PDB file of N, CA, C and O in Angstrom:
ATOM      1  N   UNK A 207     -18.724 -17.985  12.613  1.00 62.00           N
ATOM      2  CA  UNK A 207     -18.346 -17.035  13.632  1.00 62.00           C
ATOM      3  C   UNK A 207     -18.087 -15.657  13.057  1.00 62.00           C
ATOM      4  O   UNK A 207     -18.201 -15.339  11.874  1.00 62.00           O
ATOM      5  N   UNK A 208     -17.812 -15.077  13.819  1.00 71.00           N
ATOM      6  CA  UNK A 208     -17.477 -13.038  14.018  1.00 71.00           C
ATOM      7  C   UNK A 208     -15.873 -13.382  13.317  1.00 71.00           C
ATOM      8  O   UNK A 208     -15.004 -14.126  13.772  1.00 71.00           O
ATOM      9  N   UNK A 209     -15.850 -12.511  11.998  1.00 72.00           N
ATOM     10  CA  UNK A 209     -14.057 -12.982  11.770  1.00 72.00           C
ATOM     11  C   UNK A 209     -13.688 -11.778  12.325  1.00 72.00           C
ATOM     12  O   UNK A 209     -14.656 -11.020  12.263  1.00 72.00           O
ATOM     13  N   UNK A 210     -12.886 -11.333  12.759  1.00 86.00           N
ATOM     14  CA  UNK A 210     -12.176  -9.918  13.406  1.00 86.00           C
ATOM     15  C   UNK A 210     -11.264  -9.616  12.511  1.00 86.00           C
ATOM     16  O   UNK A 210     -11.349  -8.418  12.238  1.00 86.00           O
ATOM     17  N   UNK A 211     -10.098 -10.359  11.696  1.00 89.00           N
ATOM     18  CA  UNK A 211      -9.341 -10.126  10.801  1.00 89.00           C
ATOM     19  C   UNK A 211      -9.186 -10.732   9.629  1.00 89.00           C
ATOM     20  O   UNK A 211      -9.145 -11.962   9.598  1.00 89.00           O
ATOM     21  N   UNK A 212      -9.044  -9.778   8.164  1.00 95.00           N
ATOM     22  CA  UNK A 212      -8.666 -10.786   7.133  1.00 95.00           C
ATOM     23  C   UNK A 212      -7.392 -10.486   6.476  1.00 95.00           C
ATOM     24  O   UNK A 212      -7.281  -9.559   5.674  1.00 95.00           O
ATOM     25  N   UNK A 213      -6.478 -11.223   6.794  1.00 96.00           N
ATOM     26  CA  UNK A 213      -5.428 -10.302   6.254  1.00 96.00           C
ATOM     27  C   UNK A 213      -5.008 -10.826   4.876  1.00 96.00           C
ATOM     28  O   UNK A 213      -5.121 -12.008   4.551  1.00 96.00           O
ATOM     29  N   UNK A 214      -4.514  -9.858   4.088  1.00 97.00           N
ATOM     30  CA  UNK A 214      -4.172 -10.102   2.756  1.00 97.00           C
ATOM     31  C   UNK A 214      -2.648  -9.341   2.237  1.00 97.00           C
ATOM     32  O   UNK A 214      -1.851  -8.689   2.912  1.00 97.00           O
ATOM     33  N   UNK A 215      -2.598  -9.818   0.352  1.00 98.00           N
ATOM     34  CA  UNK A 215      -1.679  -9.070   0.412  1.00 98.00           C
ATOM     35  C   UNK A 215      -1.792  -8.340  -0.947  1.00 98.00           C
ATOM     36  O   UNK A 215      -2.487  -8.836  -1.834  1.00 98.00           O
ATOM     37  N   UNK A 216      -1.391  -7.635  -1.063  1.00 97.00           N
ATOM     38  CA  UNK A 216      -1.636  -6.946  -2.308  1.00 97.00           C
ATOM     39  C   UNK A 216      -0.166  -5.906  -3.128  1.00 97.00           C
ATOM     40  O   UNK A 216       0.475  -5.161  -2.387  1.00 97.00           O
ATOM     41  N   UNK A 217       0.146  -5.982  -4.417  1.00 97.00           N
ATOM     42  CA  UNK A 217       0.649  -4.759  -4.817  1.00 97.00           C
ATOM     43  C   UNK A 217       0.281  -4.092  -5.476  1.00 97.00           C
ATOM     44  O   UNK A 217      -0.547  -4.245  -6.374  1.00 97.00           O
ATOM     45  N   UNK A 218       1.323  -2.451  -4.858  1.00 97.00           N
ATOM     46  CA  UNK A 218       0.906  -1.608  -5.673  1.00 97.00           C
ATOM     47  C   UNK A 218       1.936  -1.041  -6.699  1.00 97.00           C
ATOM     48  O   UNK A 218       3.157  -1.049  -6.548  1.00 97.00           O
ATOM     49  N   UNK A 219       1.306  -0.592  -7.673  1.00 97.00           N
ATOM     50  CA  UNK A 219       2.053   0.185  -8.785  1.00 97.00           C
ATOM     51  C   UNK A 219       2.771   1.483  -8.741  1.00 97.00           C
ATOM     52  O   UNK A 219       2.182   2.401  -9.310  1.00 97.00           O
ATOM     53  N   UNK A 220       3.582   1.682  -8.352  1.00 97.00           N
ATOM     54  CA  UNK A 220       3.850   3.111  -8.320  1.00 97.00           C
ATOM     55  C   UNK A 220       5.375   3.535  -9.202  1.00 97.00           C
ATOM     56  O   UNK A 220       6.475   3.772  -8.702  1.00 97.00           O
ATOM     57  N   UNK A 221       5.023   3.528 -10.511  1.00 97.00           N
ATOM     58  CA  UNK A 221       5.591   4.126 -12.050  1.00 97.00           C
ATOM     59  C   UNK A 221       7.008   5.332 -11.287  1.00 97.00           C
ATOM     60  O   UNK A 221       8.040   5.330 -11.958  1.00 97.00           O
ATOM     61  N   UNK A 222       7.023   6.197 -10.095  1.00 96.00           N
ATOM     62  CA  UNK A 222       8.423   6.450  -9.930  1.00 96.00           C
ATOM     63  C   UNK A 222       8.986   6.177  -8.869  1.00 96.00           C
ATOM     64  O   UNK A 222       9.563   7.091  -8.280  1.00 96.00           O
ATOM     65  N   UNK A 223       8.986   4.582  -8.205  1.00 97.00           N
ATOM     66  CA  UNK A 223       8.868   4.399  -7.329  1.00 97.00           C
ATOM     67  C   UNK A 223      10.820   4.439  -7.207  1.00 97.00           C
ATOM     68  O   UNK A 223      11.408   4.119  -8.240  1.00 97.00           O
ATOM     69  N   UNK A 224      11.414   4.703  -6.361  1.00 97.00           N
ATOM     70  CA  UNK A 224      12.734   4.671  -6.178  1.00 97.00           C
ATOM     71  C   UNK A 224      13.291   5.023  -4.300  1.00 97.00           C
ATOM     72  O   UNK A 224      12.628   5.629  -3.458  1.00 97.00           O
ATOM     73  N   UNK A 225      14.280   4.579  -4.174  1.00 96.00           N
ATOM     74  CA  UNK A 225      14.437   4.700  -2.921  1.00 96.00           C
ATOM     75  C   UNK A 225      14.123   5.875  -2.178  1.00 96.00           C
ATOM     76  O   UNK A 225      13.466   5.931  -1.139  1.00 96.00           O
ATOM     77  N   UNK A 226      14.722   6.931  -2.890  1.00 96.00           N
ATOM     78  CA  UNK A 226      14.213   8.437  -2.432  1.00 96.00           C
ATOM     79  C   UNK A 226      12.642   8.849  -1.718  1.00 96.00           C
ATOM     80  O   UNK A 226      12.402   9.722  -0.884  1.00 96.00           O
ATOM     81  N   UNK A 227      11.640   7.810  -2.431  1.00 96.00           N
ATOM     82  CA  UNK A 227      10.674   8.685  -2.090  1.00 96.00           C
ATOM     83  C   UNK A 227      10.253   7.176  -0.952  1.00 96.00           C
ATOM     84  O   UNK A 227       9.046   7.201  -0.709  1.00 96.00           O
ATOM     85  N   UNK A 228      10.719   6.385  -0.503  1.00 97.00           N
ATOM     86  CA  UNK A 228      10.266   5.328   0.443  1.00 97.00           C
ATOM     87  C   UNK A 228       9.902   5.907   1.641  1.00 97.00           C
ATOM     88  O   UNK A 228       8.999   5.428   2.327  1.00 97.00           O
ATOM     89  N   UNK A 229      10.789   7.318   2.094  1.00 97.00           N
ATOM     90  CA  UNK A 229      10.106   7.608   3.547  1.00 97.00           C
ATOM     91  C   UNK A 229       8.795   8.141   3.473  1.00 97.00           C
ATOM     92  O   UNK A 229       7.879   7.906   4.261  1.00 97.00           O
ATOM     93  N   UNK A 230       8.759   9.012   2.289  1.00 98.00           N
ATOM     94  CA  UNK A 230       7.239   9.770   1.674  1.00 98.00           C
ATOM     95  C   UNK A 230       6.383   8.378   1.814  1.00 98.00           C
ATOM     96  O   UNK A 230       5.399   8.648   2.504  1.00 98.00           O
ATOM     97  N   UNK A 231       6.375   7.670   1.619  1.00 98.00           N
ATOM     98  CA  UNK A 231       5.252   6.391   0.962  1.00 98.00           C
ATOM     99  C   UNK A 231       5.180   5.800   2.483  1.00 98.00           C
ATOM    100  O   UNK A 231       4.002   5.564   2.751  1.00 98.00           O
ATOM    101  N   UNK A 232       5.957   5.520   3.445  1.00 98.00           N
ATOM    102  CA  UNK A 232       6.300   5.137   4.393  1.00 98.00           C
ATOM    103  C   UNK A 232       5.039   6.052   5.612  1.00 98.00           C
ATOM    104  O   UNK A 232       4.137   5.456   6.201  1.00 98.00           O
ATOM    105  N   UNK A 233       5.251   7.204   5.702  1.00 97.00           N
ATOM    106  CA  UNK A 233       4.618   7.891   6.261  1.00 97.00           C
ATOM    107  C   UNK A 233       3.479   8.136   5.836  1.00 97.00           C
ATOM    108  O   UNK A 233       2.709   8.009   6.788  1.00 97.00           O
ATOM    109  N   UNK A 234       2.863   8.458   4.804  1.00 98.00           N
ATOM    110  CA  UNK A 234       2.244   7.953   4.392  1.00 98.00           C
ATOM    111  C   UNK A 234       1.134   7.094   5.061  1.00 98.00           C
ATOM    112  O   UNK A 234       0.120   7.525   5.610  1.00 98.00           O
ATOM    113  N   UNK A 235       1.529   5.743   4.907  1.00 98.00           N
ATOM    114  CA  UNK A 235       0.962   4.885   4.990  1.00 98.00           C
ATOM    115  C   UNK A 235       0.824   4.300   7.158  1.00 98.00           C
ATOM    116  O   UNK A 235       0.231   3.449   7.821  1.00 98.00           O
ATOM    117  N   UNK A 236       1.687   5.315   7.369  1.00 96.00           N
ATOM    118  CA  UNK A 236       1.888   4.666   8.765  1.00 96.00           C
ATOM    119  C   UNK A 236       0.442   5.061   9.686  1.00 96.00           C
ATOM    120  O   UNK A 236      -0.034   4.244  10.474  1.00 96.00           O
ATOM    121  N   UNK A 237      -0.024   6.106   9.512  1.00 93.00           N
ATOM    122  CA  UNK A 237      -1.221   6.406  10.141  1.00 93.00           C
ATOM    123  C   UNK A 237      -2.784   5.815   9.820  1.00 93.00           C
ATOM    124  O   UNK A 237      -3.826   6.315  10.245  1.00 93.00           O
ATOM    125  N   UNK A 238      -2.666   4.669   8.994  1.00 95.00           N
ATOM    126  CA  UNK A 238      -3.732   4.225   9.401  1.00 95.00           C
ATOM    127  C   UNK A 238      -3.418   2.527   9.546  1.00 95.00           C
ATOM    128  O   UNK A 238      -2.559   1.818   9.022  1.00 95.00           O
ATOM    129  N   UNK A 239      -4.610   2.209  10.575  1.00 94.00           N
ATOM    130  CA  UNK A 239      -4.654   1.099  10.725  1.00 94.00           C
ATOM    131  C   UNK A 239      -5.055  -0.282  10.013  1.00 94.00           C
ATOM    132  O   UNK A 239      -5.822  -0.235   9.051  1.00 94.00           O
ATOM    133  N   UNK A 240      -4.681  -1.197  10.351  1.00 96.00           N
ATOM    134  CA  UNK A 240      -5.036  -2.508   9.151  1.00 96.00           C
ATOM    135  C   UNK A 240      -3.333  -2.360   8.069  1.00 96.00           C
ATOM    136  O   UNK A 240      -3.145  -3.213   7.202  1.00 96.00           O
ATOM    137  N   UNK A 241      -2.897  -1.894   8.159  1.00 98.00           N
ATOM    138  CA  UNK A 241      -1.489  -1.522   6.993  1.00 98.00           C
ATOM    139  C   UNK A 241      -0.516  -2.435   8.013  1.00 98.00           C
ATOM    140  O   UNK A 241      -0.400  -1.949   9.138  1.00 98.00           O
ATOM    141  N   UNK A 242       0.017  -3.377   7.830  1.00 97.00           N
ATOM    142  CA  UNK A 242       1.086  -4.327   8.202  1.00 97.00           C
ATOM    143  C   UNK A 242       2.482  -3.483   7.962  1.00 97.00           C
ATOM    144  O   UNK A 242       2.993  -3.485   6.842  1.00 97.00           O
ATOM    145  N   UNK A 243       2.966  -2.898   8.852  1.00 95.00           N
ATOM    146  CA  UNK A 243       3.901  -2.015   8.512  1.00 95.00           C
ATOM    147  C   UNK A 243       5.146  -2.949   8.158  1.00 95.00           C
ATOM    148  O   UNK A 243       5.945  -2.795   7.234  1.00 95.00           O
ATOM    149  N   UNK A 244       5.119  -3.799   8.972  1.00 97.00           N
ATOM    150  CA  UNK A 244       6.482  -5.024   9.102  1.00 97.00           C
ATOM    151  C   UNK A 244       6.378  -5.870   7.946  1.00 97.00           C
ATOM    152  O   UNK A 244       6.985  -6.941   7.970  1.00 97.00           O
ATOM    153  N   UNK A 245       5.670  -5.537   6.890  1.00 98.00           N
ATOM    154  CA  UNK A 245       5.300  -6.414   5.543  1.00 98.00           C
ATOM    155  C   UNK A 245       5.853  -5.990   4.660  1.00 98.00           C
ATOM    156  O   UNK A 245       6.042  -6.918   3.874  1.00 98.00           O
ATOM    157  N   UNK A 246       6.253  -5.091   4.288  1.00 98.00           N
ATOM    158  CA  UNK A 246       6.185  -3.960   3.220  1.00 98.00           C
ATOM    159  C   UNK A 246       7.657  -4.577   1.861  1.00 98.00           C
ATOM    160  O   UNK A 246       8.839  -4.298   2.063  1.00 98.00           O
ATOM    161  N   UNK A 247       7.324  -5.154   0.973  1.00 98.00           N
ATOM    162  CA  UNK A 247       8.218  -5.448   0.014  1.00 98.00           C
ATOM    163  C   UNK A 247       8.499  -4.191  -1.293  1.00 98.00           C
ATOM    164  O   UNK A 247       7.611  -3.796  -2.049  1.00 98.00           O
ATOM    165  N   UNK A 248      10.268  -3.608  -1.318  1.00 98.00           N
ATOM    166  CA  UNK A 248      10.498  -2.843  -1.898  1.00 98.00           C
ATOM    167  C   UNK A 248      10.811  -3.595  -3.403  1.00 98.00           C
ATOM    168  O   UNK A 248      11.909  -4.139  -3.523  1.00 98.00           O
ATOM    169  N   UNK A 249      10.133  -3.620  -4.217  1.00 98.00           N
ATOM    170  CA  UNK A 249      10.983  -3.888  -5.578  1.00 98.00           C
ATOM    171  C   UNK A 249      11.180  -2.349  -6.603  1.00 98.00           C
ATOM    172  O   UNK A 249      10.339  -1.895  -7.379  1.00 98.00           O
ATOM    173  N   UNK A 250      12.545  -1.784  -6.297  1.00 98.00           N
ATOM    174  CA  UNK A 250      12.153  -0.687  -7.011  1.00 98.00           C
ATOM    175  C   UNK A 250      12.724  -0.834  -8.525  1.00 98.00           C
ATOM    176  O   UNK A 250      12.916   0.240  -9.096  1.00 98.00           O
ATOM    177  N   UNK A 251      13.059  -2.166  -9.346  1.00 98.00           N
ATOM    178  CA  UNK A 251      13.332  -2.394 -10.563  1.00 98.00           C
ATOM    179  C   UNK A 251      11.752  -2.421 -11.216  1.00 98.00           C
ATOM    180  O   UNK A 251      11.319  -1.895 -12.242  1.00 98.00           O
ATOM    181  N   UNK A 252      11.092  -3.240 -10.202  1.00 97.00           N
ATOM    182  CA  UNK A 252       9.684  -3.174 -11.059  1.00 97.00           C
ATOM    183  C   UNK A 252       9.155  -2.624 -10.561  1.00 97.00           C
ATOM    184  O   UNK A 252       8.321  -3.351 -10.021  1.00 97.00           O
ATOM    185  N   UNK A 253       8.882  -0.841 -10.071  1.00 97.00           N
ATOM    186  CA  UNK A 253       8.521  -0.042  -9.216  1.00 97.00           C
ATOM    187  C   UNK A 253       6.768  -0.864  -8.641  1.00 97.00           C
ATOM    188  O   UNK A 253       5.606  -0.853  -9.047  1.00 97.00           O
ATOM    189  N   UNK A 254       7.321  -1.303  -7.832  1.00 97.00           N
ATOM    190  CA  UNK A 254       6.061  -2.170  -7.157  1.00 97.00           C
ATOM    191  C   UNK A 254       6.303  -1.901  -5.246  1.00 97.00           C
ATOM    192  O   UNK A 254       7.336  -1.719  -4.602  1.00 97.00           O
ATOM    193  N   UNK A 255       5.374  -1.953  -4.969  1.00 98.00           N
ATOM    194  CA  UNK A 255       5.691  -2.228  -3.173  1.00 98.00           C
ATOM    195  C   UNK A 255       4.223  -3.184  -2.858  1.00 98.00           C
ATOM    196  O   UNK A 255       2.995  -3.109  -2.883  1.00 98.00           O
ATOM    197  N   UNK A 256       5.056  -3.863  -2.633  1.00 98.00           N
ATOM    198  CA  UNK A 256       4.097  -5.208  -1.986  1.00 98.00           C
ATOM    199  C   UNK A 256       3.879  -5.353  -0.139  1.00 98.00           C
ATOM    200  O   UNK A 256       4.802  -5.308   0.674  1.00 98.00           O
ATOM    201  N   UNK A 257       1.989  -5.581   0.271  1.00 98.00           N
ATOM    202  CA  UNK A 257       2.077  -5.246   1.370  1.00 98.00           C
ATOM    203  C   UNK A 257       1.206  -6.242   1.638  1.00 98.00           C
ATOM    204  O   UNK A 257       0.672  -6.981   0.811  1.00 98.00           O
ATOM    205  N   UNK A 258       1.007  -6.248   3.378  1.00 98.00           N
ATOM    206  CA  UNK A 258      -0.297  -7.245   4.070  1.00 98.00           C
ATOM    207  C   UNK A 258      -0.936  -5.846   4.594  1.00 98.00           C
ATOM    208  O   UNK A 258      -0.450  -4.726   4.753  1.00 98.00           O
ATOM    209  N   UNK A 259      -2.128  -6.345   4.779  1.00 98.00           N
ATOM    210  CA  UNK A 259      -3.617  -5.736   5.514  1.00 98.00           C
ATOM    211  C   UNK A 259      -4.585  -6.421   5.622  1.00 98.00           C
ATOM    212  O   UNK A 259      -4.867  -7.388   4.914  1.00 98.00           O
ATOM    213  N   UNK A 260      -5.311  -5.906   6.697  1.00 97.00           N
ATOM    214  CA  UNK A 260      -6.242  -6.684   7.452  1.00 97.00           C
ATOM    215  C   UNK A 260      -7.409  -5.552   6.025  1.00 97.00           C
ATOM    216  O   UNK A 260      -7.485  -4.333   5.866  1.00 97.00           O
ATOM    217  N   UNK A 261      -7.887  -6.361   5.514  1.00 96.00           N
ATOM    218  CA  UNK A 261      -9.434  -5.990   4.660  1.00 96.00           C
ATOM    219  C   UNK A 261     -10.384  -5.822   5.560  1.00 96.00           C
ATOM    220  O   UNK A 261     -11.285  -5.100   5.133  1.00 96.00           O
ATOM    221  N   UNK A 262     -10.573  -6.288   6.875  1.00 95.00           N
ATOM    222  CA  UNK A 262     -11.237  -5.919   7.688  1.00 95.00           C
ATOM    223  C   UNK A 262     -11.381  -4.465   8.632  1.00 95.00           C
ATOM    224  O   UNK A 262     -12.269  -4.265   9.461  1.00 95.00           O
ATOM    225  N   UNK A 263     -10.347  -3.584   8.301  1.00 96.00           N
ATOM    226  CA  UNK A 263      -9.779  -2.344   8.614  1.00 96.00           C
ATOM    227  C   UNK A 263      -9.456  -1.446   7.614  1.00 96.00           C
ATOM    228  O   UNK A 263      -9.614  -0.245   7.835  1.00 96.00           O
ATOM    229  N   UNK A 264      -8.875  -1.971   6.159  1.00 97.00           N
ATOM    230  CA  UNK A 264      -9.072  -0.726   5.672  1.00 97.00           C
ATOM    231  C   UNK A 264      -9.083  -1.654   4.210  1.00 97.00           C
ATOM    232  O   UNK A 264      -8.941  -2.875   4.151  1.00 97.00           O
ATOM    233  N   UNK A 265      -9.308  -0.641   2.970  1.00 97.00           N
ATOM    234  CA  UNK A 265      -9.949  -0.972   1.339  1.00 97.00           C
ATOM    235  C   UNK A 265      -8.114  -0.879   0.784  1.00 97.00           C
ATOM    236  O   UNK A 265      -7.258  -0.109   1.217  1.00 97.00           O
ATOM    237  N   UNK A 266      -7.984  -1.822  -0.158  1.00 96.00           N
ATOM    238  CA  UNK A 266      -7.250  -1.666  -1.476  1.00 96.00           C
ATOM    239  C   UNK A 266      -6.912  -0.242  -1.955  1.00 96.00           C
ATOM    240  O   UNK A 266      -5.872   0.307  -2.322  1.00 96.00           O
ATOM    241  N   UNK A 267      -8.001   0.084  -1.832  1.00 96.00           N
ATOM    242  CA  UNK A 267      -8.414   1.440  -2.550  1.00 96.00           C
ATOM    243  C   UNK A 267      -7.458   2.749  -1.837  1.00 96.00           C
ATOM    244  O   UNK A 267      -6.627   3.494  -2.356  1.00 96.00           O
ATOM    245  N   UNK A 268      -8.019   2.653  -0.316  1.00 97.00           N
ATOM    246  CA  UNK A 268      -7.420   3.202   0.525  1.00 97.00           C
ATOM    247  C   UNK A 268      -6.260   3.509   0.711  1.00 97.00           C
ATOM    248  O   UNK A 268      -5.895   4.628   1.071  1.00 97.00           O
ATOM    249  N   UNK A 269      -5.330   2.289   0.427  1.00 98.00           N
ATOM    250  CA  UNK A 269      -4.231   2.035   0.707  1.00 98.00           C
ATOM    251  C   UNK A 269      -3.668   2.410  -0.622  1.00 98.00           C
ATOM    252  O   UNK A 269      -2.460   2.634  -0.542  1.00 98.00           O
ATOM    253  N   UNK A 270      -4.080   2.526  -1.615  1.00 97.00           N
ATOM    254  CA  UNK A 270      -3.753   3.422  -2.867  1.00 97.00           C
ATOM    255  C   UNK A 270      -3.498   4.959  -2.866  1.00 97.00           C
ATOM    256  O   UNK A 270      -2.541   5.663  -3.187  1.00 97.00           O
ATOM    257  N   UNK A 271      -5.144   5.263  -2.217  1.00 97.00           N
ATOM    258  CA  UNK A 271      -5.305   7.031  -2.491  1.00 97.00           C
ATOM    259  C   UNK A 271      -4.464   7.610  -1.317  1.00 97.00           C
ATOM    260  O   UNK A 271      -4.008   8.751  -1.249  1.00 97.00           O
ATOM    261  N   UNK A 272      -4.323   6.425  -0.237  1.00 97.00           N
ATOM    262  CA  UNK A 272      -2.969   7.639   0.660  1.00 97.00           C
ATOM    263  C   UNK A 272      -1.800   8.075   0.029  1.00 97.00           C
ATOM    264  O   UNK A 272      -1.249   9.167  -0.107  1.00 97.00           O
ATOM    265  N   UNK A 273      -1.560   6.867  -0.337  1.00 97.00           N
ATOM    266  CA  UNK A 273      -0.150   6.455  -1.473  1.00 97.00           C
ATOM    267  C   UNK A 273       0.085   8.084  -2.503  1.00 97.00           C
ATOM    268  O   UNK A 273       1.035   8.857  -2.635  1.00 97.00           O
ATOM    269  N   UNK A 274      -1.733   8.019  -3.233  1.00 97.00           N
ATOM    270  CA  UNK A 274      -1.646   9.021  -3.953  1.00 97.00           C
ATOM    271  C   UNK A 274      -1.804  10.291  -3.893  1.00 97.00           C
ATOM    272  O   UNK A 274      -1.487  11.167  -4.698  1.00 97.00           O
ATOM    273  N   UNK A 275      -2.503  10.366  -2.511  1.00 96.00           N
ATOM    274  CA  UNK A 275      -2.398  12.016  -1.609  1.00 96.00           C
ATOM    275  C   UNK A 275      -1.420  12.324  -1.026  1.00 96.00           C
ATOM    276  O   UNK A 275      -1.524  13.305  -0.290  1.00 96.00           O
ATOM    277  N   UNK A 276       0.222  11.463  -1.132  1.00 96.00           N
ATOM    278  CA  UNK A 276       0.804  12.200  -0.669  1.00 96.00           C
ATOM    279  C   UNK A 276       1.657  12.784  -1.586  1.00 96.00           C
ATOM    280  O   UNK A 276       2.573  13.571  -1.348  1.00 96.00           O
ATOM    281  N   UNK A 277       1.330  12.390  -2.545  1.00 97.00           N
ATOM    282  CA  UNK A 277       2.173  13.364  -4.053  1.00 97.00           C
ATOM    283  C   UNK A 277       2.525  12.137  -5.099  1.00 97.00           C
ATOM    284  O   UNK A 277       2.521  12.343  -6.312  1.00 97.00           O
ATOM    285  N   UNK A 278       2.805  10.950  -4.582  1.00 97.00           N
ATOM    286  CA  UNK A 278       3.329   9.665  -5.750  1.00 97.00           C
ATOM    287  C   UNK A 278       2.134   9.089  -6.242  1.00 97.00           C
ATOM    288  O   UNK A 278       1.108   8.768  -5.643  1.00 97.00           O
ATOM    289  N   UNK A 279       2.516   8.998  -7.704  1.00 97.00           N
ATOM    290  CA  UNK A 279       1.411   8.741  -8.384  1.00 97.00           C
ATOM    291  C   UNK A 279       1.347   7.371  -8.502  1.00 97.00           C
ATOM    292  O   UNK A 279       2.441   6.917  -8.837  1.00 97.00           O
ATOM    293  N   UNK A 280       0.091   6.142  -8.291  1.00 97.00           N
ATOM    294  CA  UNK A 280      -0.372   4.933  -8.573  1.00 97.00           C
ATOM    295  C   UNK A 280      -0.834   3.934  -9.088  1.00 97.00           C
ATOM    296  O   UNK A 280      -1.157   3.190  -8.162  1.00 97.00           O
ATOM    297  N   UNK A 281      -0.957   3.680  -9.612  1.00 95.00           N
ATOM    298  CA  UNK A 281      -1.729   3.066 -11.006  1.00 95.00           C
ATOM    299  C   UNK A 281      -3.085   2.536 -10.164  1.00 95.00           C
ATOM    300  O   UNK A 281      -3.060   1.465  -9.558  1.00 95.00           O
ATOM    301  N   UNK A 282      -3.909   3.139 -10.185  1.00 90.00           N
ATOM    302  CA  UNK A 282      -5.301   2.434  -9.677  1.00 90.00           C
ATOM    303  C   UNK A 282      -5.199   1.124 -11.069  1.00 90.00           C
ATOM    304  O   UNK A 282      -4.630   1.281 -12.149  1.00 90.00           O
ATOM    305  N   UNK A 283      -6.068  -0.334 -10.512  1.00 85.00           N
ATOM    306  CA  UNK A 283      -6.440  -1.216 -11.946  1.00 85.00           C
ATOM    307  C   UNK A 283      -7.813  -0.437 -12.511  1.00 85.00           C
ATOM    308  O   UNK A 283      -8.570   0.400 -12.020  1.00 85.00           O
ATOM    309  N   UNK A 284      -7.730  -1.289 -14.070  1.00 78.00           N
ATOM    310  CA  UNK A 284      -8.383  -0.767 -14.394  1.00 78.00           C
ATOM    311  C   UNK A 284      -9.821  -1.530 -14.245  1.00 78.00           C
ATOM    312  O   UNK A 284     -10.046  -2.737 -14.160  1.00 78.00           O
ATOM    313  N   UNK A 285     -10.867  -0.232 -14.240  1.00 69.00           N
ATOM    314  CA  UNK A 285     -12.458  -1.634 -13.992  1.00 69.00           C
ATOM    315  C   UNK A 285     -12.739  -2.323 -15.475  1.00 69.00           C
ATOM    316  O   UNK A 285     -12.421  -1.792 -16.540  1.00 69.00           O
ATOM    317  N   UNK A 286     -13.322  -3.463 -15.355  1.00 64.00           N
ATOM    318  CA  UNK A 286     -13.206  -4.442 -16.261  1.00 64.00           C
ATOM    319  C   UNK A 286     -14.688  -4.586 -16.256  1.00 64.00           C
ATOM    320  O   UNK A 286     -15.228  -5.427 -16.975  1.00 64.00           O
TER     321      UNK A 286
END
């Protein structure tokens, strides 16, 4: 069949991640679709934020370079 959604989960790296900048990352991320807003795991000891998305709506990638267009920097992985 037609899948309509795949949802996943993924983290990201973000090296100064701290409470301060959560609304930045927050907003951010709120304008596009496929981003599980109600998902969103803060670990800011291991500056990580862990999320769901539908892969069927938007890229890994994506959900990085907003991250990183709005000024916080990300650790893209590296290609292997």
């Amino acid at each position: 069949g037609c899948r309509r959604e795949d949802i996943r989960e993924m983290t990201v790296v973000i090296p100064s991640l701290s409470e301060h900048n959560r609304p930045q990352i927050v907003k951010a991320l709120e304008k596009y679709q496929g981003v599980d807003h109600a998902s969103y795991r803060w670990d800011f000891a291991g500056r990580k934020l862990t999320l769901k998305y539908d892969s069927m709506k938007i890229a890994q990638a994506n959900i990085r370079y907003a991250i990183n267009e709005s000024g916080i920097r990300v650790v893209f992985p590296s290609k292997k």
